[in-house]
Amino acid sequence: MTAGYVVFDRQAGKVIANRRVHHRFRSASVVKILIAIDYLERRKGAVPARDASLLASMLRGSDDDAATALWRLGGQGDIVRRMAGKIGLTDTAPPPAAKPGFWGYTAISAIDIARVYRYLLDKAAPRVRDGVMGHLRQARQCATDGFDQYFGIPRGVPRPWAVKQGWSGYGSVPPVKCVPAAGASTGRAAAPSAATAPVRWTSMGATSAAAAFTATTTGTATARRGNPVDFGRPVLHTTGVIGDRFIMVVLTTQPAGASYGSSSTRLTALARDLYRSAIRPLSKQPS
């Protein structure tokens, strides 16, 4: 397994765990966060009922058809270019020119996705922040395609969390039918929570915190040189916000031929270890 991860403490304004932060992975469904932010920021006025339904299905159930509809509506790769320029993403790039409709082939890195969450939580307009985070807090256990998407953070980290998962290379039919566990989210709409509001920096000013975060990044050309995206092996990603304080992004390329079950087990173990070693000592969350 090849892993790139970042754990960022918003209260302290610093990265508290990291590995291969610039390693580029194909995004799978993680790019759906960018699709949603771009749509809501470009949309003036009320969101039509059809588009609101597409956003909810895409973010809560990771619905691929909904993502494709919004991807086309936003100009496909232009979505990624707009978001990369606005947020300052150094490793993120649209799908290869020969596959413009393959949104899951977008290139991402752990540091870039952590920066997306920081932008969403601290800089995006409240309606954008609350719209996206409200759905991610209601992520369903069973995705629209029948895969169980409660791996990584959902199984390895105590609630509360908001997540966007990603997987690719395991076929279109889940190996085991997903059955929601008792208490798992049904994906029903919920009122915006105060937990989605930005937190105040306590030990660092916002400017210093931003500098501490961006100090781990490099220029786009340097980050991409000799860092090709693996489009062959399966990928499995878990990303999200734990409470309102910690951002965790864990991106992985799994061994060739790996099963969905074994990949989920490996990723969940890594997310759990990161929580126990980096987050739990700093938080009041349960073990």
PDB file of C-alpha atoms in Angstrom:
ATOM      1  CA  MET A   1       0.000   0.000   0.000  1.00  0.00           C
ATOM      2  CA  THR A   2       1.212   3.507  -0.875  1.00  0.00           C
ATOM      3  CA  ALA A   3      -0.175   6.117   1.506  1.00  0.00           C
ATOM      4  CA  GLY A   4      -0.080   9.892   1.677  1.00  0.00           C
ATOM      5  CA  TYR A   5      -1.682  11.555   4.678  1.00  0.00           C
ATOM      6  CA  VAL A   6      -2.107  14.814   6.562  1.00  0.00           C
ATOM      7  CA  VAL A   7      -3.657  15.492   9.956  1.00  0.00           C
ATOM      8  CA  PHE A   8      -4.160  19.209  10.612  1.00  0.00           C
ATOM      9  CA  ASP A   9      -5.085  20.766  13.957  1.00  0.00           C
ATOM     10  CA  ARG A  10      -7.184  23.860  13.211  1.00  0.00           C
ATOM     11  CA  GLN A  11      -7.015  25.099  16.785  1.00  0.00           C
ATOM     12  CA  ALA A  12      -3.209  25.014  16.953  1.00  0.00           C
ATOM     13  CA  GLY A  13      -2.885  25.945  13.282  1.00  0.00           C
ATOM     14  CA  LYS A  14      -0.384  23.223  12.413  1.00  0.00           C
ATOM     15  CA  VAL A  15       0.098  19.849  10.780  1.00  0.00           C
ATOM     16  CA  ILE A  16       0.443  17.203  13.500  1.00  0.00           C
ATOM     17  CA  ALA A  17       1.035  14.136  11.302  1.00  0.00           C
ATOM     18  CA  ASN A  18       2.082  13.793   7.693  1.00  0.00           C
ATOM     19  CA  ARG A  19       3.610  11.457   5.134  1.00  0.00           C
ATOM     20  CA  ARG A  20       4.094  11.835   1.377  1.00  0.00           C
ATOM     21  CA  VAL A  21       1.930  14.938   1.400  1.00  0.00           C
ATOM     22  CA  HIS A  22       2.607  15.752  -2.269  1.00  0.00           C
ATOM     23  CA  HIS A  23       2.287  12.217  -3.647  1.00  0.00           C
ATOM     24  CA  ARG A  24      -0.347  12.339  -6.372  1.00  0.00           C
ATOM     25  CA  PHE A  25      -3.265   9.908  -6.460  1.00  0.00           C
ATOM     26  CA  ARG A  26      -6.242   9.612  -8.742  1.00  0.00           C
ATOM     27  CA  SER A  27      -9.073  11.176  -6.850  1.00  0.00           C
ATOM     28  CA  ALA A  28     -11.906   8.701  -7.309  1.00  0.00           C
ATOM     29  CA  SER A  29     -14.919  10.284  -5.554  1.00  0.00           C
ATOM     30  CA  VAL A  30     -12.943  12.735  -3.398  1.00  0.00           C
ATOM     31  CA  VAL A  31     -13.134  15.223  -6.301  1.00  0.00           C
ATOM     32  CA  LYS A  32     -16.869  15.484  -5.616  1.00  0.00           C
ATOM     33  CA  ILE A  33     -16.046  18.004  -2.881  1.00  0.00           C
ATOM     34  CA  LEU A  34     -14.524  20.299  -5.504  1.00  0.00           C
ATOM     35  CA  ILE A  35     -17.491  19.770  -7.820  1.00  0.00           C
ATOM     36  CA  ALA A  36     -19.882  20.804  -5.033  1.00  0.00           C
ATOM     37  CA  ILE A  37     -17.911  23.857  -3.900  1.00  0.00           C
ATOM     38  CA  ASP A  38     -17.488  25.082  -7.479  1.00  0.00           C
ATOM     39  CA  TYR A  39     -21.184  24.666  -8.235  1.00  0.00           C
ATOM     40  CA  LEU A  40     -22.338  26.522  -5.111  1.00  0.00           C
ATOM     41  CA  GLU A  41     -19.859  29.363  -5.573  1.00  0.00           C
ATOM     42  CA  ARG A  42     -20.867  29.913  -9.193  1.00  0.00           C
ATOM     43  CA  ARG A  43     -24.589  29.617  -8.501  1.00  0.00           C
ATOM     44  CA  LYS A  44     -26.303  32.939  -7.926  1.00  0.00           C
ATOM     45  CA  GLY A  45     -29.598  32.742  -6.121  1.00  0.00           C
ATOM     46  CA  ALA A  46     -31.517  29.695  -4.974  1.00  0.00           C
ATOM     47  CA  VAL A  47     -30.341  26.238  -6.036  1.00  0.00           C
ATOM     48  CA  PRO A  48     -32.935  24.500  -8.252  1.00  0.00           C
ATOM     49  CA  ALA A  49     -34.569  21.472  -6.649  1.00  0.00           C
ATOM     50  CA  ARG A  50     -33.032  19.097  -9.204  1.00  0.00           C
ATOM     51  CA  ASP A  51     -29.506  20.374  -8.588  1.00  0.00           C
ATOM     52  CA  ALA A  52     -30.028  20.325  -4.816  1.00  0.00           C
ATOM     53  CA  SER A  53     -31.013  16.676  -5.111  1.00  0.00           C
ATOM     54  CA  LEU A  54     -27.921  15.938  -7.215  1.00  0.00           C
ATOM     55  CA  LEU A  55     -25.655  17.600  -4.640  1.00  0.00           C
ATOM     56  CA  ALA A  56     -27.200  15.679  -1.754  1.00  0.00           C
ATOM     57  CA  SER A  57     -26.972  12.338  -3.556  1.00  0.00           C
ATOM     58  CA  MET A  58     -23.408  12.999  -4.722  1.00  0.00           C
ATOM     59  CA  LEU A  59     -22.083  13.993  -1.296  1.00  0.00           C
ATOM     60  CA  ARG A  60     -24.079  11.701   0.985  1.00  0.00           C
ATOM     61  CA  GLY A  61     -24.268   8.568  -1.139  1.00  0.00           C
ATOM     62  CA  SER A  62     -21.303   9.254  -3.456  1.00  0.00           C
ATOM     63  CA  ASP A  63     -23.670   8.947  -6.427  1.00  0.00           C
ATOM     64  CA  ASP A  64     -21.593   8.754  -9.614  1.00  0.00           C
ATOM     65  CA  ASP A  65     -24.437   9.668 -11.966  1.00  0.00           C
ATOM     66  CA  ALA A  66     -25.121  12.814  -9.952  1.00  0.00           C
ATOM     67  CA  ALA A  67     -21.410  13.685 -10.065  1.00  0.00           C
ATOM     68  CA  THR A  68     -21.312  13.204 -13.832  1.00  0.00           C
ATOM     69  CA  ALA A  69     -24.305  15.516 -14.330  1.00  0.00           C
ATOM     70  CA  LEU A  70     -22.733  18.279 -12.202  1.00  0.00           C
ATOM     71  CA  TRP A  71     -19.292  17.677 -13.780  1.00  0.00           C
ATOM     72  CA  ARG A  72     -20.711  18.336 -17.231  1.00  0.00           C
ATOM     73  CA  LEU A  73     -22.728  21.295 -15.994  1.00  0.00           C
ATOM     74  CA  GLY A  74     -19.571  22.927 -14.610  1.00  0.00           C
ATOM     75  CA  GLY A  75     -17.418  22.405 -17.696  1.00  0.00           C
ATOM     76  CA  GLN A  76     -15.642  19.192 -16.627  1.00  0.00           C
ATOM     77  CA  GLY A  77     -11.934  19.886 -16.127  1.00  0.00           C
ATOM     78  CA  ASP A  78     -12.602  23.614 -15.835  1.00  0.00           C
ATOM     79  CA  ILE A  79     -14.014  22.864 -12.377  1.00  0.00           C
ATOM     80  CA  VAL A  80     -10.640  21.542 -11.231  1.00  0.00           C
ATOM     81  CA  ARG A  81      -8.734  24.406 -12.821  1.00  0.00           C
ATOM     82  CA  ARG A  82     -10.967  27.006 -11.172  1.00  0.00           C
ATOM     83  CA  MET A  83     -10.708  25.396  -7.754  1.00  0.00           C
ATOM     84  CA  ALA A  84      -6.949  24.825  -7.997  1.00  0.00           C
ATOM     85  CA  GLY A  85      -6.408  28.484  -8.864  1.00  0.00           C
ATOM     86  CA  LYS A  86      -8.748  29.842  -6.183  1.00  0.00           C
ATOM     87  CA  ILE A  87      -7.520  27.648  -3.328  1.00  0.00           C
ATOM     88  CA  GLY A  88      -3.874  27.434  -4.385  1.00  0.00           C
ATOM     89  CA  LEU A  89      -3.650  23.685  -4.960  1.00  0.00           C
ATOM     90  CA  THR A  90      -0.175  22.670  -6.122  1.00  0.00           C
ATOM     91  CA  ASP A  91      -0.609  19.003  -7.056  1.00  0.00           C
ATOM     92  CA  THR A  92      -4.211  18.910  -8.272  1.00  0.00           C
ATOM     93  CA  ALA A  93      -4.931  18.677 -12.017  1.00  0.00           C
ATOM     94  CA  PRO A  94      -7.849  17.742 -14.300  1.00  0.00           C
ATOM     95  CA  PRO A  95      -8.156  14.239 -15.797  1.00  0.00           C
ATOM     96  CA  PRO A  96      -5.929  13.406 -18.789  1.00  0.00           C
ATOM     97  CA  ALA A  97      -6.942  15.210 -21.977  1.00  0.00           C
ATOM     98  CA  ALA A  98      -7.985  11.909 -23.577  1.00  0.00           C
ATOM     99  CA  LYS A  99     -10.486  11.243 -20.782  1.00  0.00           C
ATOM    100  CA  PRO A 100     -12.214  14.567 -20.035  1.00  0.00           C
ATOM    101  CA  GLY A 101     -15.350  12.914 -18.683  1.00  0.00           C
ATOM    102  CA  PHE A 102     -13.479  10.748 -16.175  1.00  0.00           C
ATOM    103  CA  TRP A 103     -13.774  13.009 -13.115  1.00  0.00           C
ATOM    104  CA  GLY A 104     -12.357  10.211 -10.951  1.00  0.00           C
ATOM    105  CA  TYR A 105      -9.041  10.542 -12.818  1.00  0.00           C
ATOM    106  CA  THR A 106      -8.447  14.006 -11.355  1.00  0.00           C
ATOM    107  CA  ALA A 107      -5.012  14.177  -9.709  1.00  0.00           C
ATOM    108  CA  ILE A 108      -4.956  15.080  -6.007  1.00  0.00           C
ATOM    109  CA  SER A 109      -2.583  14.963  -3.031  1.00  0.00           C
ATOM    110  CA  ALA A 110      -3.127  14.772   0.708  1.00  0.00           C
ATOM    111  CA  ILE A 111      -1.896  18.326   1.292  1.00  0.00           C
ATOM    112  CA  ASP A 112      -4.193  19.697  -1.411  1.00  0.00           C
ATOM    113  CA  ILE A 113      -7.307  18.005  -0.028  1.00  0.00           C
ATOM    114  CA  ALA A 114      -6.442  19.252   3.460  1.00  0.00           C
ATOM    115  CA  ARG A 115      -6.255  22.733   1.953  1.00  0.00           C
ATOM    116  CA  VAL A 116      -9.677  22.208   0.351  1.00  0.00           C
ATOM    117  CA  TYR A 117     -11.170  21.470   3.755  1.00  0.00           C
ATOM    118  CA  ARG A 118      -9.438  24.495   5.257  1.00  0.00           C
ATOM    119  CA  TYR A 119     -10.826  26.693   2.492  1.00  0.00           C
ATOM    120  CA  LEU A 120     -14.294  25.250   2.940  1.00  0.00           C
ATOM    121  CA  LEU A 121     -14.288  25.715   6.718  1.00  0.00           C
ATOM    122  CA  ASP A 122     -12.482  29.042   7.045  1.00  0.00           C
ATOM    123  CA  LYS A 123     -12.906  31.004   3.815  1.00  0.00           C
ATOM    124  CA  ALA A 124     -15.953  29.837   1.881  1.00  0.00           C
ATOM    125  CA  ALA A 125     -19.226  31.726   2.261  1.00  0.00           C
ATOM    126  CA  PRO A 126     -21.448  30.318   5.045  1.00  0.00           C
ATOM    127  CA  ARG A 127     -24.029  29.003   2.581  1.00  0.00           C
ATOM    128  CA  VAL A 128     -21.302  27.052   0.756  1.00  0.00           C
ATOM    129  CA  ARG A 129     -19.660  25.814   3.928  1.00  0.00           C
ATOM    130  CA  ASP A 130     -22.926  24.782   5.557  1.00  0.00           C
ATOM    131  CA  GLY A 131     -24.279  23.283   2.351  1.00  0.00           C
ATOM    132  CA  VAL A 132     -21.307  20.988   1.761  1.00  0.00           C
ATOM    133  CA  MET A 133     -20.496  20.171   5.390  1.00  0.00           C
ATOM    134  CA  GLY A 134     -24.148  19.512   6.177  1.00  0.00           C
ATOM    135  CA  HIS A 135     -24.178  16.747   3.567  1.00  0.00           C
ATOM    136  CA  LEU A 136     -20.801  15.305   4.593  1.00  0.00           C
ATOM    137  CA  ARG A 137     -22.021  15.015   8.182  1.00  0.00           C
ATOM    138  CA  GLN A 138     -24.888  12.915   6.828  1.00  0.00           C
ATOM    139  CA  ALA A 139     -22.750  10.583   4.697  1.00  0.00           C
ATOM    140  CA  ARG A 140     -24.599   7.286   4.362  1.00  0.00           C
ATOM    141  CA  GLN A 141     -22.979   3.982   5.227  1.00  0.00           C
ATOM    142  CA  CYS A 142     -24.245   2.392   2.024  1.00  0.00           C
ATOM    143  CA  ALA A 143     -23.261   4.312  -1.085  1.00  0.00           C
ATOM    144  CA  THR A 144     -25.631   4.621  -4.029  1.00  0.00           C
ATOM    145  CA  ASP A 145     -23.742   1.872  -5.882  1.00  0.00           C
ATOM    146  CA  GLY A 146     -24.133  -0.527  -2.951  1.00  0.00           C
ATOM    147  CA  PHE A 147     -20.571  -0.324  -1.599  1.00  0.00           C
ATOM    148  CA  ASP A 148     -20.070   0.088   2.139  1.00  0.00           C
ATOM    149  CA  GLN A 149     -18.328   3.456   2.422  1.00  0.00           C
ATOM    150  CA  TYR A 150     -17.805   3.338   6.196  1.00  0.00           C
ATOM    151  CA  PHE A 151     -14.095   2.529   6.119  1.00  0.00           C
ATOM    152  CA  GLY A 152     -11.178   4.615   7.339  1.00  0.00           C
ATOM    153  CA  ILE A 153     -12.452   7.509   9.461  1.00  0.00           C
ATOM    154  CA  PRO A 154     -16.025   6.209   9.964  1.00  0.00           C
ATOM    155  CA  ARG A 155     -14.816   2.880  11.375  1.00  0.00           C
ATOM    156  CA  GLY A 156     -11.565   3.986  12.958  1.00  0.00           C
ATOM    157  CA  VAL A 157     -12.432   7.327  14.579  1.00  0.00           C
ATOM    158  CA  PRO A 158     -15.154   8.187  17.137  1.00  0.00           C
ATOM    159  CA  ARG A 159     -17.926  10.566  16.114  1.00  0.00           C
ATOM    160  CA  PRO A 160     -18.579  13.378  15.405  1.00  0.00           C
ATOM    161  CA  TRP A 161     -17.089  13.509  11.939  1.00  0.00           C
ATOM    162  CA  ALA A 162     -17.982  14.600   8.415  1.00  0.00           C
ATOM    163  CA  VAL A 163     -16.479  12.528   5.602  1.00  0.00           C
ATOM    164  CA  LYS A 164     -16.001  12.198   1.866  1.00  0.00           C
ATOM    165  CA  GLN A 165     -14.680   8.815   0.816  1.00  0.00           C
ATOM    166  CA  GLY A 166     -13.275   7.596  -2.477  1.00  0.00           C
ATOM    167  CA  TRP A 167     -12.647   4.232  -4.130  1.00  0.00           C
ATOM    168  CA  SER A 168     -11.843   2.979  -7.604  1.00  0.00           C
ATOM    169  CA  GLY A 169     -10.630  -0.242  -9.194  1.00  0.00           C
ATOM    170  CA  TYR A 170     -12.922  -2.709  -7.412  1.00  0.00           C
ATOM    171  CA  GLY A 171     -15.516  -3.193 -10.125  1.00  0.00           C
ATOM    172  CA  SER A 172     -19.056  -1.858 -10.265  1.00  0.00           C
ATOM    173  CA  VAL A 173     -20.670  -4.471  -8.032  1.00  0.00           C
ATOM    174  CA  PRO A 174     -19.826  -4.615  -4.308  1.00  0.00           C
ATOM    175  CA  PRO A 175     -18.377  -7.960  -3.180  1.00  0.00           C
ATOM    176  CA  VAL A 176     -20.668  -7.943  -0.148  1.00  0.00           C
ATOM    177  CA  LYS A 177     -24.062  -6.266   0.011  1.00  0.00           C
ATOM    178  CA  CYS A 178     -23.936  -3.249   2.296  1.00  0.00           C
ATOM    179  CA  VAL A 179     -26.342  -3.442   5.217  1.00  0.00           C
ATOM    180  CA  PRO A 180     -26.567  -0.288   7.376  1.00  0.00           C
ATOM    181  CA  ALA A 181     -25.622  -0.826  10.996  1.00  0.00           C
ATOM    182  CA  ALA A 182     -27.927   0.359  13.742  1.00  0.00           C
ATOM    183  CA  GLY A 183     -27.478   4.098  14.168  1.00  0.00           C
ATOM    184  CA  ALA A 184     -25.825   4.603  10.771  1.00  0.00           C
ATOM    185  CA  SER A 185     -26.845   7.714   8.861  1.00  0.00           C
ATOM    186  CA  THR A 186     -29.789   7.384   6.510  1.00  0.00           C
ATOM    187  CA  GLY A 187     -28.735  10.515   4.683  1.00  0.00           C
ATOM    188  CA  ARG A 188     -31.845  12.471   5.643  1.00  0.00           C
ATOM    189  CA  ALA A 189     -31.477  16.215   5.631  1.00  0.00           C
ATOM    190  CA  ALA A 190     -30.436  17.847   8.890  1.00  0.00           C
ATOM    191  CA  ALA A 191     -30.398  21.450  10.017  1.00  0.00           C
ATOM    192  CA  PRO A 192     -26.987  23.162   9.811  1.00  0.00           C
ATOM    193  CA  SER A 193     -25.019  22.550  12.982  1.00  0.00           C
ATOM    194  CA  ALA A 194     -22.919  24.988  14.948  1.00  0.00           C
ATOM    195  CA  ALA A 195     -20.161  22.402  14.538  1.00  0.00           C
ATOM    196  CA  THR A 196     -19.746  23.545  10.950  1.00  0.00           C
ATOM    197  CA  ALA A 197     -18.850  27.088  11.963  1.00  0.00           C
ATOM    198  CA  PRO A 198     -15.201  28.204  11.815  1.00  0.00           C
ATOM    199  CA  VAL A 199     -13.254  27.929  15.049  1.00  0.00           C
ATOM    200  CA  ARG A 200     -11.063  30.717  16.390  1.00  0.00           C
ATOM    201  CA  TRP A 201      -7.298  30.249  16.415  1.00  0.00           C
ATOM    202  CA  THR A 202      -6.246  29.879  20.027  1.00  0.00           C
ATOM    203  CA  SER A 203      -2.479  29.551  20.093  1.00  0.00           C
ATOM    204  CA  MET A 204      -1.679  31.171  16.739  1.00  0.00           C
ATOM    205  CA  GLY A 205      -3.089  33.997  14.665  1.00  0.00           C
ATOM    206  CA  ALA A 206      -4.796  33.070  11.408  1.00  0.00           C
ATOM    207  CA  THR A 207      -1.930  34.463   9.346  1.00  0.00           C
ATOM    208  CA  SER A 208       0.671  32.486  11.278  1.00  0.00           C
ATOM    209  CA  ALA A 209      -1.455  29.358  11.058  1.00  0.00           C
ATOM    210  CA  ALA A 210      -1.748  29.677   7.298  1.00  0.00           C
ATOM    211  CA  ALA A 211       2.001  30.144   7.023  1.00  0.00           C
ATOM    212  CA  ALA A 212       2.622  27.037   9.108  1.00  0.00           C
ATOM    213  CA  PHE A 213       0.365  25.020   6.809  1.00  0.00           C
ATOM    214  CA  THR A 214       1.708  26.294   3.502  1.00  0.00           C
ATOM    215  CA  ALA A 215       5.305  25.868   4.644  1.00  0.00           C
ATOM    216  CA  THR A 216       4.918  22.171   3.845  1.00  0.00           C
ATOM    217  CA  THR A 217       4.035  22.861   0.219  1.00  0.00           C
ATOM    218  CA  THR A 218       6.168  23.519  -2.832  1.00  0.00           C
ATOM    219  CA  GLY A 219       5.625  25.109  -6.226  1.00  0.00           C
ATOM    220  CA  THR A 220       3.420  23.349  -8.742  1.00  0.00           C
ATOM    221  CA  ALA A 221       6.198  22.440 -11.153  1.00  0.00           C
ATOM    222  CA  THR A 222       8.358  20.958  -8.410  1.00  0.00           C
ATOM    223  CA  ALA A 223       5.458  19.042  -6.877  1.00  0.00           C
ATOM    224  CA  ARG A 224       4.461  17.408 -10.175  1.00  0.00           C
ATOM    225  CA  ARG A 225       7.889  16.629 -11.557  1.00  0.00           C
ATOM    226  CA  GLY A 226       8.527  12.878 -11.461  1.00  0.00           C
ATOM    227  CA  ASN A 227       5.235  12.341  -9.640  1.00  0.00           C
ATOM    228  CA  PRO A 228       2.909  10.585 -12.099  1.00  0.00           C
ATOM    229  CA  VAL A 229      -0.569   9.406 -11.143  1.00  0.00           C
ATOM    230  CA  ASP A 230      -1.078   5.628 -10.953  1.00  0.00           C
ATOM    231  CA  PHE A 231      -4.204   4.872 -12.990  1.00  0.00           C
ATOM    232  CA  GLY A 232      -3.776   1.108 -12.762  1.00  0.00           C
ATOM    233  CA  ARG A 233      -3.871  -0.087  -9.168  1.00  0.00           C
ATOM    234  CA  PRO A 234      -7.008   0.321  -7.026  1.00  0.00           C
ATOM    235  CA  VAL A 235      -7.301   3.353  -4.763  1.00  0.00           C
ATOM    236  CA  LEU A 236      -9.115   3.855  -1.475  1.00  0.00           C
ATOM    237  CA  HIS A 237      -9.326   7.218   0.297  1.00  0.00           C
ATOM    238  CA  THR A 238     -10.824   8.554   3.518  1.00  0.00           C
ATOM    239  CA  THR A 239     -11.041  12.300   4.146  1.00  0.00           C
ATOM    240  CA  GLY A 240     -12.922  14.551   6.500  1.00  0.00           C
ATOM    241  CA  VAL A 241     -13.253  16.728   9.565  1.00  0.00           C
ATOM    242  CA  ILE A 242     -13.237  15.238  13.066  1.00  0.00           C
ATOM    243  CA  GLY A 243     -15.295  17.351  15.418  1.00  0.00           C
ATOM    244  CA  ASP A 244     -14.667  20.881  14.229  1.00  0.00           C
ATOM    245  CA  ARG A 245     -10.975  20.888  15.076  1.00  0.00           C
ATOM    246  CA  PHE A 246      -9.095  18.231  13.131  1.00  0.00           C
ATOM    247  CA  ILE A 247      -8.810  17.633   9.389  1.00  0.00           C
ATOM    248  CA  MET A 248      -7.702  14.139   8.375  1.00  0.00           C
ATOM    249  CA  VAL A 249      -6.858  13.144   4.815  1.00  0.00           C
ATOM    250  CA  VAL A 250      -5.578   9.640   4.045  1.00  0.00           C
ATOM    251  CA  LEU A 251      -5.087   8.709   0.391  1.00  0.00           C
ATOM    252  CA  THR A 252      -3.920   5.235  -0.636  1.00  0.00           C
ATOM    253  CA  THR A 253      -3.036   3.196  -3.677  1.00  0.00           C
ATOM    254  CA  GLN A 254      -3.624  -0.460  -2.844  1.00  0.00           C
ATOM    255  CA  PRO A 255      -1.746  -3.554  -4.081  1.00  0.00           C
ATOM    256  CA  ALA A 256      -2.689  -4.801  -7.548  1.00  0.00           C
ATOM    257  CA  GLY A 257      -5.592  -7.231  -7.292  1.00  0.00           C
ATOM    258  CA  ALA A 258      -6.379  -6.278  -3.676  1.00  0.00           C
ATOM    259  CA  SER A 259      -9.922  -6.970  -2.547  1.00  0.00           C
ATOM    260  CA  TYR A 260     -12.239  -4.225  -1.334  1.00  0.00           C
ATOM    261  CA  GLY A 261     -12.411  -5.872   2.068  1.00  0.00           C
ATOM    262  CA  SER A 262      -8.652  -6.158   2.593  1.00  0.00           C
ATOM    263  CA  SER A 263      -8.116  -2.607   1.337  1.00  0.00           C
ATOM    264  CA  SER A 264     -10.768  -1.276   3.716  1.00  0.00           C
ATOM    265  CA  THR A 265      -9.150  -3.123   6.622  1.00  0.00           C
ATOM    266  CA  ARG A 266      -5.720  -1.659   5.871  1.00  0.00           C
ATOM    267  CA  LEU A 267      -7.027   1.877   5.473  1.00  0.00           C
ATOM    268  CA  THR A 268      -9.167   1.697   8.603  1.00  0.00           C
ATOM    269  CA  ALA A 269      -6.183   0.483  10.642  1.00  0.00           C
ATOM    270  CA  LEU A 270      -4.104   3.438   9.394  1.00  0.00           C
ATOM    271  CA  ALA A 271      -6.840   5.981  10.150  1.00  0.00           C
ATOM    272  CA  ARG A 272      -7.309   4.491  13.625  1.00  0.00           C
ATOM    273  CA  ASP A 273      -3.576   4.623  14.340  1.00  0.00           C
ATOM    274  CA  LEU A 274      -3.395   8.246  13.206  1.00  0.00           C
ATOM    275  CA  TYR A 275      -6.303   9.151  15.457  1.00  0.00           C
ATOM    276  CA  ARG A 276      -4.814   7.382  18.481  1.00  0.00           C
ATOM    277  CA  SER A 277      -1.303   8.749  18.033  1.00  0.00           C
ATOM    278  CA  ALA A 278      -1.966  12.298  16.796  1.00  0.00           C
ATOM    279  CA  ILE A 279      -5.498  13.372  17.689  1.00  0.00           C
ATOM    280  CA  ARG A 280      -6.628  11.592  20.842  1.00  0.00           C
ATOM    281  CA  PRO A 281      -3.797  12.969  23.020  1.00  0.00           C
ATOM    282  CA  LEU A 282      -4.904  16.507  22.063  1.00  0.00           C
ATOM    283  CA  SER A 283      -8.648  16.098  22.288  1.00  0.00           C
ATOM    284  CA  LYS A 284     -11.331  15.167  24.763  1.00  0.00           C
ATOM    285  CA  GLN A 285     -12.828  12.617  22.414  1.00  0.00           C
ATOM    286  CA  PRO A 286     -13.354   9.068  23.689  1.00  0.00           C
ATOM    287  CA  SER A 287     -11.044   6.226  22.849  1.00  0.00           C
TER     288      SER A 287
END
